[in-house]
Amino acid sequence: MGETRQTKTHEVLRGGPVGGTEQRSGERSEPDRSGVTPTGSSDHDERKAIAISLPNPEVLEKPLRRRFTAEHKLRILQEVDALTDSGQIGALLRREGLYSSHLTTWRRQREAGTIEALRPKKRGRRGRRRDPVIQENEQLRRENDRLAHRLQKAEAIIEIQKKISELLGIPLSHPEPGEDD
């Protein structure tokens, strides 16, 4: 039995008389695994042809969201409002690649306000709106701290000058009665 199988394999490789339709007792019905088909092409060529025709299965990292401008939304809504026959809205939606929920949302936005209502909303956290009085208060506090620091430096310098004048015996003029110390 081992000899017959080996002989058949060699006959298939050479393109001999053994065909896929004849089956003898004890033979398998599987095709030959040598990599060569009766036509002479290899399985590798067939796999290569299949691999070329398959689409790339790699998924993008993050799908891109479609964004519609306010002008586009208004144009679509005007077209929908102008349609009268049954089925025309569905055809418009298919042509534009939209859903009926888009129309519902855009109509609500249009009723709520102007073109600004149709503009896409900024995503993410909203920034803190600061009261102008609070901003002015903070600015004044920073300026007050800066001036207080300068005053401390000036007072330290004046104290040093007083001590030096005492050491050298230079008399200082006394402040006038209206000046504060």
PDB file of C-alpha atoms in Angstrom:
ATOM      1  CA  MET A   1       0.000   0.000   0.000  1.00  0.00           C
ATOM      2  CA  GLY A   2       2.913   2.364   0.722  1.00  0.00           C
ATOM      3  CA  GLU A   3       4.268   1.792  -2.785  1.00  0.00           C
ATOM      4  CA  THR A   4       0.979   2.593  -4.483  1.00  0.00           C
ATOM      5  CA  ARG A   5       0.612   5.860  -2.629  1.00  0.00           C
ATOM      6  CA  GLN A   6       4.175   6.885  -3.473  1.00  0.00           C
ATOM      7  CA  THR A   7       3.676   5.953  -7.130  1.00  0.00           C
ATOM      8  CA  LYS A   8       0.422   7.898  -7.329  1.00  0.00           C
ATOM      9  CA  THR A   9       2.082  10.970  -5.853  1.00  0.00           C
ATOM     10  CA  HIS A  10       4.852  10.796  -8.436  1.00  0.00           C
ATOM     11  CA  GLU A  11       2.319  10.333 -11.239  1.00  0.00           C
ATOM     12  CA  VAL A  12       0.377  13.398 -10.062  1.00  0.00           C
ATOM     13  CA  LEU A  13       3.565  15.461  -9.866  1.00  0.00           C
ATOM     14  CA  ARG A  14       4.483  14.418 -13.401  1.00  0.00           C
ATOM     15  CA  GLY A  15       0.911  14.967 -14.614  1.00  0.00           C
ATOM     16  CA  GLY A  16       0.313  11.240 -15.038  1.00  0.00           C
ATOM     17  CA  PRO A  17      -2.922   9.290 -15.521  1.00  0.00           C
ATOM     18  CA  VAL A  18      -4.154   9.351 -11.912  1.00  0.00           C
ATOM     19  CA  GLY A  19      -7.128  11.734 -11.789  1.00  0.00           C
ATOM     20  CA  GLY A  20      -9.269  13.130  -9.061  1.00  0.00           C
ATOM     21  CA  THR A  21     -12.376  11.286 -10.231  1.00  0.00           C
ATOM     22  CA  GLU A  22     -11.060   7.735  -9.869  1.00  0.00           C
ATOM     23  CA  GLN A  23     -11.013   6.342  -6.387  1.00  0.00           C
ATOM     24  CA  ARG A  24      -9.647   2.975  -5.462  1.00  0.00           C
ATOM     25  CA  SER A  25     -10.366   1.124  -2.248  1.00  0.00           C
ATOM     26  CA  GLY A  26      -8.329   2.400   0.675  1.00  0.00           C
ATOM     27  CA  GLU A  27      -7.607   5.773  -0.927  1.00  0.00           C
ATOM     28  CA  ARG A  28      -8.452   9.064   0.618  1.00  0.00           C
ATOM     29  CA  SER A  29     -10.794  11.433  -1.103  1.00  0.00           C
ATOM     30  CA  GLU A  30      -8.682  14.421  -0.065  1.00  0.00           C
ATOM     31  CA  PRO A  31      -6.701  16.292  -2.682  1.00  0.00           C
ATOM     32  CA  ASP A  32      -2.964  15.761  -2.853  1.00  0.00           C
ATOM     33  CA  ARG A  33      -1.047  17.814  -0.249  1.00  0.00           C
ATOM     34  CA  SER A  34       2.088  18.131  -2.312  1.00  0.00           C
ATOM     35  CA  GLY A  35       1.244  21.715  -3.193  1.00  0.00           C
ATOM     36  CA  VAL A  36       0.749  21.063  -6.919  1.00  0.00           C
ATOM     37  CA  THR A  37      -2.676  20.736  -8.480  1.00  0.00           C
ATOM     38  CA  PRO A  38      -3.287  18.641 -11.589  1.00  0.00           C
ATOM     39  CA  THR A  39      -3.199  21.845 -13.657  1.00  0.00           C
ATOM     40  CA  GLY A  40       0.376  22.500 -12.568  1.00  0.00           C
ATOM     41  CA  SER A  41      -0.210  25.578 -10.355  1.00  0.00           C
ATOM     42  CA  SER A  42       0.823  25.482  -6.732  1.00  0.00           C
ATOM     43  CA  ASP A  43      -1.334  26.163  -3.690  1.00  0.00           C
ATOM     44  CA  HIS A  44       0.956  29.102  -2.896  1.00  0.00           C
ATOM     45  CA  ASP A  45      -0.093  30.861  -6.128  1.00  0.00           C
ATOM     46  CA  GLU A  46      -3.768  30.328  -5.302  1.00  0.00           C
ATOM     47  CA  ARG A  47      -3.317  31.640  -1.742  1.00  0.00           C
ATOM     48  CA  LYS A  48      -1.464  34.646  -3.101  1.00  0.00           C
ATOM     49  CA  ALA A  49      -4.327  35.406  -5.496  1.00  0.00           C
ATOM     50  CA  ILE A  50      -6.874  35.088  -2.687  1.00  0.00           C
ATOM     51  CA  ALA A  51      -4.818  37.284  -0.359  1.00  0.00           C
ATOM     52  CA  ILE A  52      -4.602  40.015  -2.976  1.00  0.00           C
ATOM     53  CA  SER A  53      -8.360  40.124  -3.503  1.00  0.00           C
ATOM     54  CA  LEU A  54      -9.218  40.314   0.234  1.00  0.00           C
ATOM     55  CA  PRO A  55      -9.704  43.771   1.758  1.00  0.00           C
ATOM     56  CA  ASN A  56      -7.409  45.014   4.507  1.00  0.00           C
ATOM     57  CA  PRO A  57      -8.976  43.864   7.810  1.00  0.00           C
ATOM     58  CA  GLU A  58      -7.065  46.431   9.874  1.00  0.00           C
ATOM     59  CA  VAL A  59      -9.376  48.754  11.774  1.00  0.00           C
ATOM     60  CA  LEU A  60      -8.548  52.422  12.059  1.00  0.00           C
ATOM     61  CA  GLU A  61      -7.625  53.638  15.541  1.00  0.00           C
ATOM     62  CA  LYS A  62     -10.540  55.991  15.911  1.00  0.00           C
ATOM     63  CA  PRO A  63     -13.360  56.391  13.422  1.00  0.00           C
ATOM     64  CA  LEU A  64     -13.823  59.889  12.128  1.00  0.00           C
ATOM     65  CA  ARG A  65     -17.082  61.596  12.994  1.00  0.00           C
ATOM     66  CA  ARG A  66     -18.871  63.410  10.242  1.00  0.00           C
ATOM     67  CA  ARG A  67     -19.319  67.104  10.863  1.00  0.00           C
ATOM     68  CA  PHE A  68     -21.976  69.096   9.101  1.00  0.00           C
ATOM     69  CA  THR A  69     -21.692  72.849   8.705  1.00  0.00           C
ATOM     70  CA  ALA A  70     -24.618  75.065   9.612  1.00  0.00           C
ATOM     71  CA  GLU A  71     -24.987  76.060   5.966  1.00  0.00           C
ATOM     72  CA  HIS A  72     -25.177  72.400   4.901  1.00  0.00           C
ATOM     73  CA  LYS A  73     -27.810  71.678   7.543  1.00  0.00           C
ATOM     74  CA  LEU A  74     -29.907  74.665   6.467  1.00  0.00           C
ATOM     75  CA  ARG A  75     -29.618  73.684   2.796  1.00  0.00           C
ATOM     76  CA  ILE A  76     -30.809  70.135   3.534  1.00  0.00           C
ATOM     77  CA  LEU A  77     -33.698  71.422   5.678  1.00  0.00           C
ATOM     78  CA  GLN A  78     -34.765  73.818   2.893  1.00  0.00           C
ATOM     79  CA  GLU A  79     -34.683  70.966   0.366  1.00  0.00           C
ATOM     80  CA  VAL A  80     -36.766  68.760   2.678  1.00  0.00           C
ATOM     81  CA  ASP A  81     -39.290  71.564   3.248  1.00  0.00           C
ATOM     82  CA  ALA A  82     -39.649  72.011  -0.528  1.00  0.00           C
ATOM     83  CA  LEU A  83     -40.425  68.314  -1.157  1.00  0.00           C
ATOM     84  CA  THR A  84     -44.092  67.390  -1.527  1.00  0.00           C
ATOM     85  CA  ASP A  85     -44.360  63.843  -2.887  1.00  0.00           C
ATOM     86  CA  SER A  86     -44.236  60.729  -0.793  1.00  0.00           C
ATOM     87  CA  GLY A  87     -40.832  59.010  -0.805  1.00  0.00           C
ATOM     88  CA  GLN A  88     -38.852  62.049  -1.876  1.00  0.00           C
ATOM     89  CA  ILE A  89     -37.517  62.664   1.625  1.00  0.00           C
ATOM     90  CA  GLY A  90     -36.261  59.081   1.834  1.00  0.00           C
ATOM     91  CA  ALA A  91     -34.539  59.457  -1.531  1.00  0.00           C
ATOM     92  CA  LEU A  92     -32.900  62.693  -0.356  1.00  0.00           C
ATOM     93  CA  LEU A  93     -31.708  61.025   2.851  1.00  0.00           C
ATOM     94  CA  ARG A  94     -30.233  58.098   0.921  1.00  0.00           C
ATOM     95  CA  ARG A  95     -28.559  60.409  -1.579  1.00  0.00           C
ATOM     96  CA  GLU A  96     -26.994  62.533   1.175  1.00  0.00           C
ATOM     97  CA  GLY A  97     -26.179  59.565   3.449  1.00  0.00           C
ATOM     98  CA  LEU A  98     -28.266  60.919   6.341  1.00  0.00           C
ATOM     99  CA  TYR A  99     -30.730  59.505   8.842  1.00  0.00           C
ATOM    100  CA  SER A 100     -34.162  60.821   9.681  1.00  0.00           C
ATOM    101  CA  SER A 101     -32.885  61.536  13.198  1.00  0.00           C
ATOM    102  CA  HIS A 102     -30.529  64.117  11.662  1.00  0.00           C
ATOM    103  CA  LEU A 103     -33.531  65.983  10.267  1.00  0.00           C
ATOM    104  CA  THR A 104     -35.360  65.830  13.593  1.00  0.00           C
ATOM    105  CA  THR A 105     -32.364  67.181  15.516  1.00  0.00           C
ATOM    106  CA  TRP A 106     -31.654  69.904  12.963  1.00  0.00           C
ATOM    107  CA  ARG A 107     -35.294  71.038  12.925  1.00  0.00           C
ATOM    108  CA  ARG A 108     -35.291  71.365  16.721  1.00  0.00           C
ATOM    109  CA  GLN A 109     -32.066  73.344  16.570  1.00  0.00           C
ATOM    110  CA  ARG A 110     -33.490  75.605  13.870  1.00  0.00           C
ATOM    111  CA  GLU A 111     -36.630  76.263  15.926  1.00  0.00           C
ATOM    112  CA  ALA A 112     -34.562  76.978  19.040  1.00  0.00           C
ATOM    113  CA  GLY A 113     -32.550  79.767  17.475  1.00  0.00           C
ATOM    114  CA  THR A 114     -30.496  81.042  14.620  1.00  0.00           C
ATOM    115  CA  ILE A 115     -27.690  79.565  12.590  1.00  0.00           C
ATOM    116  CA  GLU A 116     -25.571  79.450  15.761  1.00  0.00           C
ATOM    117  CA  ALA A 117     -27.929  76.797  17.128  1.00  0.00           C
ATOM    118  CA  LEU A 118     -27.066  74.616  14.141  1.00  0.00           C
ATOM    119  CA  ARG A 119     -23.310  74.907  14.640  1.00  0.00           C
ATOM    120  CA  PRO A 120     -21.683  71.868  16.262  1.00  0.00           C
ATOM    121  CA  LYS A 121     -21.230  72.227  19.989  1.00  0.00           C
ATOM    122  CA  LYS A 122     -17.735  72.176  21.402  1.00  0.00           C
ATOM    123  CA  ARG A 123     -17.089  68.900  23.159  1.00  0.00           C
ATOM    124  CA  GLY A 124     -15.460  68.504  26.540  1.00  0.00           C
ATOM    125  CA  ARG A 125     -15.475  70.463  29.748  1.00  0.00           C
ATOM    126  CA  ARG A 126     -16.672  73.998  29.706  1.00  0.00           C
ATOM    127  CA  GLY A 127     -14.242  76.648  30.837  1.00  0.00           C
ATOM    128  CA  ARG A 128     -15.023  78.586  33.991  1.00  0.00           C
ATOM    129  CA  ARG A 129     -16.606  81.914  33.247  1.00  0.00           C
ATOM    130  CA  ARG A 130     -15.078  84.469  35.513  1.00  0.00           C
ATOM    131  CA  ASP A 131     -16.907  87.409  36.893  1.00  0.00           C
ATOM    132  CA  PRO A 132     -15.131  90.688  36.004  1.00  0.00           C
ATOM    133  CA  VAL A 133     -15.394  91.851  39.630  1.00  0.00           C
ATOM    134  CA  ILE A 134     -13.584  88.729  40.815  1.00  0.00           C
ATOM    135  CA  GLN A 135     -10.877  89.202  38.165  1.00  0.00           C
ATOM    136  CA  GLU A 136     -10.357  92.826  39.214  1.00  0.00           C
ATOM    137  CA  ASN A 137     -10.248  91.790  42.876  1.00  0.00           C
ATOM    138  CA  GLU A 138      -7.526  89.202  42.168  1.00  0.00           C
ATOM    139  CA  GLN A 139      -5.516  91.721  40.149  1.00  0.00           C
ATOM    140  CA  LEU A 140      -5.709  94.271  42.966  1.00  0.00           C
ATOM    141  CA  ARG A 141      -4.614  91.654  45.515  1.00  0.00           C
ATOM    142  CA  ARG A 142      -1.573  90.738  43.403  1.00  0.00           C
ATOM    143  CA  GLU A 143      -0.668  94.427  43.060  1.00  0.00           C
ATOM    144  CA  ASN A 144      -1.154  94.957  46.816  1.00  0.00           C
ATOM    145  CA  ASP A 145       1.145  91.984  47.584  1.00  0.00           C
ATOM    146  CA  ARG A 146       3.778  93.324  45.181  1.00  0.00           C
ATOM    147  CA  LEU A 147       3.657  96.817  46.748  1.00  0.00           C
ATOM    148  CA  ALA A 148       3.775  95.388  50.286  1.00  0.00           C
ATOM    149  CA  HIS A 149       6.929  93.461  49.340  1.00  0.00           C
ATOM    150  CA  ARG A 150       8.538  96.631  47.941  1.00  0.00           C
ATOM    151  CA  LEU A 151       7.586  98.533  51.123  1.00  0.00           C
ATOM    152  CA  GLN A 152       9.311  95.888  53.281  1.00  0.00           C
ATOM    153  CA  LYS A 153      12.478  96.260  51.211  1.00  0.00           C
ATOM    154  CA  ALA A 154      12.356 100.066  51.483  1.00  0.00           C
ATOM    155  CA  GLU A 155      11.823  99.917  55.261  1.00  0.00           C
ATOM    156  CA  ALA A 156      14.756  97.512  55.615  1.00  0.00           C
ATOM    157  CA  ILE A 157      16.958  99.892  53.646  1.00  0.00           C
ATOM    158  CA  ILE A 158      15.871 102.859  55.794  1.00  0.00           C
ATOM    159  CA  GLU A 159      16.629 100.910  58.995  1.00  0.00           C
ATOM    160  CA  ILE A 160      20.106 100.063  57.698  1.00  0.00           C
ATOM    161  CA  GLN A 161      20.691 103.731  56.837  1.00  0.00           C
ATOM    162  CA  LYS A 162      19.648 104.774  60.383  1.00  0.00           C
ATOM    163  CA  LYS A 163      22.061 102.271  61.980  1.00  0.00           C
ATOM    164  CA  ILE A 164      24.923 103.379  59.740  1.00  0.00           C
ATOM    165  CA  SER A 165      24.299 107.052  60.550  1.00  0.00           C
ATOM    166  CA  GLU A 166      24.318 106.251  64.298  1.00  0.00           C
ATOM    167  CA  LEU A 167      27.596 104.307  63.960  1.00  0.00           C
ATOM    168  CA  LEU A 168      29.232 107.101  62.021  1.00  0.00           C
ATOM    169  CA  GLY A 169      27.772 109.779  64.267  1.00  0.00           C
ATOM    170  CA  ILE A 170      25.896 111.560  61.540  1.00  0.00           C
ATOM    171  CA  PRO A 171      22.749 113.241  62.914  1.00  0.00           C
ATOM    172  CA  LEU A 172      19.529 112.560  60.997  1.00  0.00           C
ATOM    173  CA  SER A 173      16.902 115.155  60.457  1.00  0.00           C
ATOM    174  CA  HIS A 174      13.715 114.385  62.322  1.00  0.00           C
ATOM    175  CA  PRO A 175      10.494 114.052  60.346  1.00  0.00           C
ATOM    176  CA  GLU A 176       8.209 117.007  60.213  1.00  0.00           C
ATOM    177  CA  PRO A 177       5.096 116.859  62.365  1.00  0.00           C
ATOM    178  CA  GLY A 178       2.772 116.103  59.410  1.00  0.00           C
ATOM    179  CA  GLU A 179       4.665 113.022  58.115  1.00  0.00           C
ATOM    180  CA  ASP A 180       3.948 109.550  59.423  1.00  0.00           C
ATOM    181  CA  ASP A 181       6.710 107.199  60.346  1.00  0.00           C
TER     182      ASP A 181
END
